[in-house]
Short mmCIF file of C-alpha atoms in Angstrom, two decimals:
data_model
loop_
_atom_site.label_atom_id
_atom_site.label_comp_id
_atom_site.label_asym_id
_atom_site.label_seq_id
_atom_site.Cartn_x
_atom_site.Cartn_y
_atom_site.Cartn_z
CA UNK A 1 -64.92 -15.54 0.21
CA UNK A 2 -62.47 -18.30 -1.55
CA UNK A 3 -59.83 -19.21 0.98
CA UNK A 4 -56.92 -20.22 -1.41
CA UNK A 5 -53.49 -21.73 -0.27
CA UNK A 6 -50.57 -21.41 -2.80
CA UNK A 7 -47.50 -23.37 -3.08
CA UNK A 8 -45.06 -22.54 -5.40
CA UNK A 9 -41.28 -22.30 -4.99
CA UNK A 10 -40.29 -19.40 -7.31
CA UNK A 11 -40.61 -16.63 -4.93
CA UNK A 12 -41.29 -13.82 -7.86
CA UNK A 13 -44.11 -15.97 -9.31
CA UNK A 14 -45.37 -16.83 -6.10
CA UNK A 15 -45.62 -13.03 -5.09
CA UNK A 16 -47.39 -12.67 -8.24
CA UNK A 17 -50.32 -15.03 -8.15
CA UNK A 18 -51.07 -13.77 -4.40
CA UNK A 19 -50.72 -9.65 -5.68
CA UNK A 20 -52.96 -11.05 -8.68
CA UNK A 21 -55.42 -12.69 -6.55
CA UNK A 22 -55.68 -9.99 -4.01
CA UNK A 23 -57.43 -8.11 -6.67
CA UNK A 24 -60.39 -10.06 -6.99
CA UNK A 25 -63.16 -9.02 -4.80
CA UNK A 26 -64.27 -13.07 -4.10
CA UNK A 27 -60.79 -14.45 -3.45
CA UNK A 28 -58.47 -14.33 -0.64
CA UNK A 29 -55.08 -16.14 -0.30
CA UNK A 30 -54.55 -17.48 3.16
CA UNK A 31 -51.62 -18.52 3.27
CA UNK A 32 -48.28 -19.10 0.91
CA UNK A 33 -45.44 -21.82 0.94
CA UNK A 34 -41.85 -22.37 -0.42
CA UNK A 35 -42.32 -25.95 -0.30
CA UNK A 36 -44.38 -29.20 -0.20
CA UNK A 37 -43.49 -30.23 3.39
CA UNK A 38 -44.43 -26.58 4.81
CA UNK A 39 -47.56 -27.11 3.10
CA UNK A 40 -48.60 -30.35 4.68
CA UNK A 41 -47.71 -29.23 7.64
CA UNK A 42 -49.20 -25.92 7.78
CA UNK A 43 -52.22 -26.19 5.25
CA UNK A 44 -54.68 -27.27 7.57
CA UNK A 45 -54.71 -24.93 9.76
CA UNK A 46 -55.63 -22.21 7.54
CA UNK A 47 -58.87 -24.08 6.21
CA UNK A 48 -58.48 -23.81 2.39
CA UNK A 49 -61.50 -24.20 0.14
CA UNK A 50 -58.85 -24.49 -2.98
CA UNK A 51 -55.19 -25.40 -3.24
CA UNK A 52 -52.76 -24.05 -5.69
CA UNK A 53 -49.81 -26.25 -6.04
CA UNK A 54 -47.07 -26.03 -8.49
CA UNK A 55 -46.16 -29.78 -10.11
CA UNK A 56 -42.27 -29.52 -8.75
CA UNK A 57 -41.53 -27.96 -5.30
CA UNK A 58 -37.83 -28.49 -3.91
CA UNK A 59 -38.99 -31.33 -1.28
CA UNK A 60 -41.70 -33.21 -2.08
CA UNK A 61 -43.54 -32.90 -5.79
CA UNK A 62 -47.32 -31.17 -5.97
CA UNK A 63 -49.02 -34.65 -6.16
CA UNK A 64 -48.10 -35.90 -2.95
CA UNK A 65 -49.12 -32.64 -1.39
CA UNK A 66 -52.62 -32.98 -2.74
CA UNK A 67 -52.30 -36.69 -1.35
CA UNK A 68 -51.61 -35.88 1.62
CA UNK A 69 -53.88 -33.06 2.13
CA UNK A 70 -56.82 -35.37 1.58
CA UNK A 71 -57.53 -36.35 4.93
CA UNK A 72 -56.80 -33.57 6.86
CA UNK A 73 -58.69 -30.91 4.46
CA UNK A 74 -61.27 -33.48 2.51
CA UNK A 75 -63.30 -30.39 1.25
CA UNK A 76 -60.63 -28.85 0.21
CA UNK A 77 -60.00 -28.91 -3.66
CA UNK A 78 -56.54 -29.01 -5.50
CA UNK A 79 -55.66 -27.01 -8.76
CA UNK A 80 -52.33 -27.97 -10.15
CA UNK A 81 -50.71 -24.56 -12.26
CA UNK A 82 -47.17 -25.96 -14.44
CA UNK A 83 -44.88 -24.81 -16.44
CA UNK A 84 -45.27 -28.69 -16.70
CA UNK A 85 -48.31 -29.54 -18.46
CA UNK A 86 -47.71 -32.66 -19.81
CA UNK A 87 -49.97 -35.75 -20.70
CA UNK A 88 -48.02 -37.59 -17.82
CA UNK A 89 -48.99 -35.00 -15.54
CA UNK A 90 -51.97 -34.67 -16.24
CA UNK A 91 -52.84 -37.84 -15.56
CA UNK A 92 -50.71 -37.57 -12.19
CA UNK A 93 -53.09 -34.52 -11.30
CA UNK A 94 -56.17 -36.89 -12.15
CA UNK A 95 -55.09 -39.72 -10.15
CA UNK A 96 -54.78 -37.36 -6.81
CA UNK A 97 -58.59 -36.06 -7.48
CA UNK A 98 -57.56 -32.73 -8.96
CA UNK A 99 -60.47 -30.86 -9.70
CA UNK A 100 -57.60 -28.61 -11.89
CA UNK A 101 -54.71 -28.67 -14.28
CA UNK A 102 -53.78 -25.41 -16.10
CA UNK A 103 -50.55 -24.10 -17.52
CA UNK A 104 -48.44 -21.16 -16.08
CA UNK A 105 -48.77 -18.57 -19.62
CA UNK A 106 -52.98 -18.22 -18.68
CA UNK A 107 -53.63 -14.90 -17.18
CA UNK A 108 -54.47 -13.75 -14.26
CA UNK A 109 -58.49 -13.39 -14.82
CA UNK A 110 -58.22 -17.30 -16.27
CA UNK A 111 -56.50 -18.31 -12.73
CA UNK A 112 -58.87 -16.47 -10.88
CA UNK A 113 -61.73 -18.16 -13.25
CA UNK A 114 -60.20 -21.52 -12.74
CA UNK A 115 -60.04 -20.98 -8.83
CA UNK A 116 -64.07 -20.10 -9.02
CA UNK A 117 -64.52 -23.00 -10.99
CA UNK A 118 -62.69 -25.44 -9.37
CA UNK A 119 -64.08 -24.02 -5.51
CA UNK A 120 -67.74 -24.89 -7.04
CA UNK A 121 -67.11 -28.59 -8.10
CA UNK A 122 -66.21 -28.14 -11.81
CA UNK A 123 -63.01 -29.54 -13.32
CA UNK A 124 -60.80 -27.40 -14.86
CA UNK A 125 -58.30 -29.13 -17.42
CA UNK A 126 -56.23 -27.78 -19.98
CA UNK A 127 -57.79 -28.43 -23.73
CA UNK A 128 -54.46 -28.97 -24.93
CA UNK A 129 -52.67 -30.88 -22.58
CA UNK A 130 -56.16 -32.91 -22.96
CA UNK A 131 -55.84 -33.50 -26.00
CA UNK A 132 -52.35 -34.44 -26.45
CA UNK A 133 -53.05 -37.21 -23.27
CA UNK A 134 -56.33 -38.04 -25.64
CA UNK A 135 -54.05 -39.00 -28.79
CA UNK A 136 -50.86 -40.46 -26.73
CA UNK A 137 -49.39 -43.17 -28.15
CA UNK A 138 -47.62 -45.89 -25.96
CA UNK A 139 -44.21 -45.86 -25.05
CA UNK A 140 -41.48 -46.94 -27.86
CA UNK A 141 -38.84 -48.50 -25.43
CA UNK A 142 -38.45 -51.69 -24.44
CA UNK A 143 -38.65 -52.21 -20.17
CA UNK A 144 -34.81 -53.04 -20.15
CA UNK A 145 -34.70 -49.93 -22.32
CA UNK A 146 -36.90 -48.28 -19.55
CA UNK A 147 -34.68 -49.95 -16.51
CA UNK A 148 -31.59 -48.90 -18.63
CA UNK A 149 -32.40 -45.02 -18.86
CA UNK A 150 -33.45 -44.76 -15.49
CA UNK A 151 -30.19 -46.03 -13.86
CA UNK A 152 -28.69 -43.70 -16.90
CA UNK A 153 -30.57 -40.66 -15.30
CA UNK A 154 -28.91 -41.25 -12.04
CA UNK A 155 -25.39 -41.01 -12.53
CA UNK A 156 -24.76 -44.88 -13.28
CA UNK A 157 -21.82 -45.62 -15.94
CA UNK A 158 -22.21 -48.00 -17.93
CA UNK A 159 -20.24 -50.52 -16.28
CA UNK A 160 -22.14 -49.99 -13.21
CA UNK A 161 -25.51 -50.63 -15.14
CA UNK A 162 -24.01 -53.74 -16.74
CA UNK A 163 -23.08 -55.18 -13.51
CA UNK A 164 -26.50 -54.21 -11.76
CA UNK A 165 -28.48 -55.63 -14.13
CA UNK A 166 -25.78 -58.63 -15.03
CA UNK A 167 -25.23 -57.49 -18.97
CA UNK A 168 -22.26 -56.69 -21.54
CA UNK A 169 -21.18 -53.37 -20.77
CA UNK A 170 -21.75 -53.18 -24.72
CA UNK A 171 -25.35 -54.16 -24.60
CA UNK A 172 -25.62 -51.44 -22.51
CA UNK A 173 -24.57 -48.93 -24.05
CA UNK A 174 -26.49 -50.56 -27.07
CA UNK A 175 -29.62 -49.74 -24.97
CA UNK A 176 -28.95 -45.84 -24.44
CA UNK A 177 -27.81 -45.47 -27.90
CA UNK A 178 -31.42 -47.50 -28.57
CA UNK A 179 -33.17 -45.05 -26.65
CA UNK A 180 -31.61 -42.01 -27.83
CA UNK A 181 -32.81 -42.50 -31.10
CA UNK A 182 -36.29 -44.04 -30.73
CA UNK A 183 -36.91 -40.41 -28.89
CA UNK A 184 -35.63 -38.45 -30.65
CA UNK A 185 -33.26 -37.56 -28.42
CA UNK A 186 -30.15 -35.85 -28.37
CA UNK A 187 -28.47 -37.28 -25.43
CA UNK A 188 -29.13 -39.54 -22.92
CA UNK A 189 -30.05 -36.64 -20.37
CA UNK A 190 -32.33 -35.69 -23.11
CA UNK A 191 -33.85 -38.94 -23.59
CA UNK A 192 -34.44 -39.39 -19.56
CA UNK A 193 -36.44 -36.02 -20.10
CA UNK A 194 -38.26 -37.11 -22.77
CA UNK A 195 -39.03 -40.25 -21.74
CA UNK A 196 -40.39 -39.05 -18.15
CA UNK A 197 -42.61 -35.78 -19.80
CA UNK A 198 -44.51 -38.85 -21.61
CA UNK A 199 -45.13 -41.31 -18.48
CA UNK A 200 -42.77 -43.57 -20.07
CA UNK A 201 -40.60 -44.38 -16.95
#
């Protein structure tokens, strides 16, 4: 039997991967968490084979759950499921030894599949997030552009960017309009979210 811990924080969805999961005959879910901490803290005592994170939880993100799972549970094996997959993910879920990466719309028999897969050693990745991390091409913004948007994304006017950074209030706002249109973007919130989906920041 698969032991198989799930953390996910969208209570409906999580319900429905363990009610899925229950079905299968080889499978058995363990244990279920709200959040990343709860995980960490609780995970190893349930001796998972496979881990089922979500990329965002409310505390700390997916990744650093696998992370820190590592040493308490090394046998244990991490498969990330996203509404998220994204090339900059992906190569997030790589970096933290995922043996997994799969998007949210697969059905159930594919996340059972994966969870088989992934419990006997084989990697699991999504072709098409693959792909698109296969053919990505290198960030368009400059890294003032880059130190610009971030301080953008949290809250900072553009005064209080000029002065942290010790620039023109104009060049500033020269930068966001800059990045705003070398994404693509529609706004500078939109930007931030482009800009972060592509591993640009």
């Amino acid at each position: 039997m698969i032991r198989v811990i799930i953390a996910e924080d969208m209570r409906l969805l999580r319900d429905s991967l363990v009610r899925l999961l229950s079905f299968t005959s080889d499978i058995t879910v363990v244990a279920e968490f709200e959040r990343g901490e709860h995980a960490v803290a609780d995970a190893p005592r349930h001796r998972p084979d496979v881990a089922v994170l979500d990329v965002r939880l409310p505390d700390i993100n997916g990744f650093e759950v696998a992370r820190r799972l590592q040493n308490p549970l090394p046998r244990c094996r991490t498969l990330f499921m996203t509404s998220y997959a994204t090339p900059a993910n992906l190569r997030q879920a790589a970096a933290v030894g995922a043996y997994g990466f799969i998007a949210k719309d697969r059905s159930a028999d594919a996340l059972a599949e994966a969870v088989r897969s992934v419990h006997a050693g084989r990697k699991v990745f999504d072709p098409d997030v693959v792909a698109d991390a296969l053919t990505h091409t290198a960030s368009p913004l400059t890294p003032r552009e880059v130190e610009v948007l971030r301080l953008a994304a949290r809250g900072e006017p553009p005064g209080a960017i000029a002065r942290s950074l010790s620039l023109a209030a104009g060049t500033v706002r020269n930068h966001l309009a800059a990045c705003t249109t070398k994404l693509g973007a529609r706004n500078r919130a939109d930007a931030f979210r482009i800009a972060t989906e592509n591993g640009w920041l």
